[in-house]
Amino acid sequence: MRNESRAHVSAVLQVLPSLNPMNSDQPLLAELDNSIVGAARTVLATLKPGLSESGYEKALVLELRKRGFRVEHQKLFEVRYDKILVDMLVVSLIVDGQTIVYCRVLEDFTPTLVAQVCGALQITGLSEGLVLNFRKKDLEWKHIDRETVPVAA
């Protein structure tokens, strides 16, 4: 089923130059990101705006697993300073061991949020992140990688 979903996403991408006007300045998302965004759109279309972030997050876990993806939910990572444990980072979702996903209900993406995701990427050792915004009827998202440099507010 996962290969069928990916083939469908690839076919849609060939027809549509960009699935999200907010991301028109970014290149097309990687195949995994496209699949995650597709699952998130299904969740938002079903649940509609107005829920808490945790509601969308839990539904997205179910939808991604239904589509055959491996999802780690609320995974903990140690944060160390001078080899001493100083905190624990909770990552909302990690999909297929590759992409961090945060489900948010935001007015807009902020530099602070981008910085937080960049920090999470550094701590986890992963290189790709995706923030999904469920606030409006049309899903918005932002792809962030370890090379992203947060802009001061």
Short mmCIF file of C-alpha atoms in Angstrom, two decimals:
data_model
loop_
_atom_site.label_atom_id
_atom_site.label_comp_id
_atom_site.label_asym_id
_atom_site.label_seq_id
_atom_site.Cartn_x
_atom_site.Cartn_y
_atom_site.Cartn_z
CA MET A 1 0.00 0.00 0.00
CA ARG A 2 2.88 2.37 0.77
CA ASN A 3 4.31 2.09 -2.74
CA GLU A 4 0.87 2.82 -4.21
CA SER A 5 0.60 5.96 -2.07
CA ARG A 6 4.05 7.10 -3.12
CA ALA A 7 3.26 6.44 -6.79
CA HIS A 8 0.07 8.50 -6.42
CA VAL A 9 2.00 11.37 -4.83
CA SER A 10 4.57 11.26 -7.64
CA ALA A 11 1.81 11.38 -10.25
CA VAL A 12 0.16 14.34 -8.54
CA LEU A 13 3.47 16.20 -8.35
CA GLN A 14 3.99 15.83 -12.07
CA VAL A 15 0.66 17.56 -12.69
CA LEU A 16 0.88 20.23 -10.00
CA PRO A 17 4.01 22.40 -9.80
CA SER A 18 3.48 23.02 -6.09
CA LEU A 19 1.00 21.61 -3.62
CA ASN A 20 1.25 24.51 -1.20
CA PRO A 21 1.37 28.20 -2.15
CA MET A 22 3.19 29.00 1.10
CA ASN A 23 6.09 26.88 -0.13
CA SER A 24 6.24 28.29 -3.66
CA ASP A 25 9.74 29.63 -3.00
CA GLN A 26 11.00 26.19 -1.97
CA PRO A 27 11.77 23.28 -4.27
CA LEU A 28 9.30 20.42 -4.28
CA LEU A 29 9.40 18.43 -1.09
CA ALA A 30 11.17 15.11 -0.98
CA GLU A 31 9.08 12.01 -1.53
CA LEU A 32 8.79 11.22 2.19
CA ASP A 33 7.74 14.81 2.97
CA ASN A 34 5.09 14.62 0.25
CA SER A 35 3.71 11.43 1.74
CA ILE A 36 3.62 12.96 5.23
CA VAL A 37 1.89 16.09 3.92
CA GLY A 38 -0.65 13.92 2.09
CA ALA A 39 -1.44 12.02 5.29
CA ALA A 40 -1.73 15.30 7.22
CA ARG A 41 -4.14 16.67 4.62
CA THR A 42 -6.30 13.59 5.07
CA VAL A 43 -6.28 14.12 8.84
CA LEU A 44 -7.21 17.81 8.52
CA ALA A 45 -9.93 17.11 5.95
CA THR A 46 -11.44 14.55 8.33
CA LEU A 47 -11.06 16.34 11.68
CA LYS A 48 -11.31 19.98 10.45
CA PRO A 49 -9.56 22.93 12.15
CA GLY A 50 -10.15 23.66 15.83
CA LEU A 51 -8.55 20.76 17.70
CA SER A 52 -5.50 20.71 19.91
CA GLU A 53 -2.09 19.88 18.50
CA SER A 54 -2.10 16.53 20.31
CA GLY A 55 -5.34 15.50 18.59
CA TYR A 56 -3.88 16.09 15.15
CA GLU A 57 -0.62 14.45 16.17
CA LYS A 58 -2.32 11.26 17.37
CA ALA A 59 -4.50 11.09 14.26
CA LEU A 60 -1.44 11.61 12.03
CA VAL A 61 0.35 8.73 13.75
CA LEU A 62 -2.63 6.50 12.94
CA GLU A 63 -2.85 7.70 9.33
CA LEU A 64 0.88 7.30 8.67
CA ARG A 65 0.94 3.80 10.18
CA LYS A 66 -2.14 2.89 8.14
CA ARG A 67 -0.14 3.92 5.05
CA GLY A 68 2.73 1.64 6.05
CA PHE A 69 5.17 4.11 7.58
CA ARG A 70 7.19 3.45 10.72
CA VAL A 71 6.36 6.19 13.24
CA GLU A 72 8.03 6.88 16.56
CA HIS A 73 5.76 9.00 18.74
CA GLN A 74 6.94 11.29 21.56
CA LYS A 75 10.49 9.94 21.43
CA LEU A 76 12.86 11.18 24.14
CA PHE A 77 16.43 12.33 23.51
CA GLU A 78 19.01 13.26 26.13
CA VAL A 79 20.38 16.80 26.03
CA ARG A 80 23.89 16.98 27.44
CA TYR A 81 26.20 19.84 28.29
CA ASP A 82 29.82 18.97 29.12
CA LYS A 83 28.71 15.32 29.15
CA ILE A 84 26.17 16.06 31.90
CA LEU A 85 22.46 15.42 31.31
CA VAL A 86 20.72 18.81 31.49
CA ASP A 87 17.39 18.16 29.79
CA MET A 88 15.28 15.77 27.75
CA LEU A 89 14.01 16.68 24.29
CA VAL A 90 10.63 15.26 23.30
CA VAL A 91 10.27 14.88 19.53
CA SER A 92 6.64 14.68 18.43
CA LEU A 93 7.10 12.24 15.54
CA ILE A 94 9.94 10.61 13.65
CA VAL A 95 8.82 9.04 10.38
CA ASP A 96 10.80 6.14 8.90
CA GLY A 97 13.77 7.09 11.07
CA GLN A 98 14.43 10.06 8.79
CA THR A 99 12.14 13.04 9.32
CA ILE A 100 11.10 14.88 12.47
CA VAL A 101 7.48 16.02 12.29
CA TYR A 102 5.82 18.58 14.52
CA CYS A 103 2.05 19.13 14.42
CA ARG A 104 1.17 22.69 15.34
CA VAL A 105 -1.84 25.01 15.45
CA LEU A 106 -0.21 28.37 14.67
CA GLU A 107 -1.04 31.77 13.30
CA ASP A 108 2.21 31.66 11.34
CA PHE A 109 5.62 30.01 11.27
CA THR A 110 8.06 32.00 13.41
CA PRO A 111 11.86 32.21 13.51
CA THR A 112 11.68 30.81 17.05
CA LEU A 113 9.92 27.70 15.80
CA VAL A 114 12.46 27.26 13.00
CA ALA A 115 15.27 27.58 15.57
CA GLN A 116 13.62 24.97 17.80
CA VAL A 117 13.36 22.50 14.94
CA CYS A 118 16.97 23.17 13.92
CA GLY A 119 17.99 22.47 17.53
CA ALA A 120 16.00 19.24 17.56
CA LEU A 121 17.69 18.16 14.33
CA GLN A 122 21.09 18.82 15.88
CA ILE A 123 20.28 16.88 19.05
CA THR A 124 18.74 13.89 17.25
CA GLY A 125 21.33 13.73 14.49
CA LEU A 126 18.58 13.74 11.87
CA SER A 127 18.77 16.13 8.96
CA GLU A 128 15.15 16.77 7.89
CA GLY A 129 12.21 18.31 9.72
CA LEU A 130 8.65 19.15 8.80
CA VAL A 131 6.29 21.45 10.69
CA LEU A 132 2.61 21.00 9.86
CA ASN A 133 0.12 23.76 10.67
CA PHE A 134 -3.45 22.54 11.20
CA ARG A 135 -4.91 25.95 12.13
CA LYS A 136 -6.68 26.69 8.84
CA LYS A 137 -8.83 24.60 6.50
CA ASP A 138 -5.89 24.26 4.09
CA LEU A 139 -2.85 22.58 5.59
CA GLU A 140 0.30 24.68 5.72
CA TRP A 141 3.78 23.26 6.19
CA LYS A 142 7.40 24.23 6.40
CA HIS A 143 10.31 21.99 5.50
CA ILE A 144 13.40 22.59 7.63
CA ASP A 145 16.77 20.93 7.26
CA ARG A 146 19.93 21.15 9.28
CA GLU A 147 21.29 23.73 6.82
CA THR A 148 18.37 26.10 7.53
CA VAL A 149 19.58 29.19 9.30
CA PRO A 150 16.95 30.73 11.60
CA VAL A 151 16.35 34.43 10.90
CA ALA A 152 16.21 36.76 13.89
CA ALA A 153 12.73 38.08 14.65
#
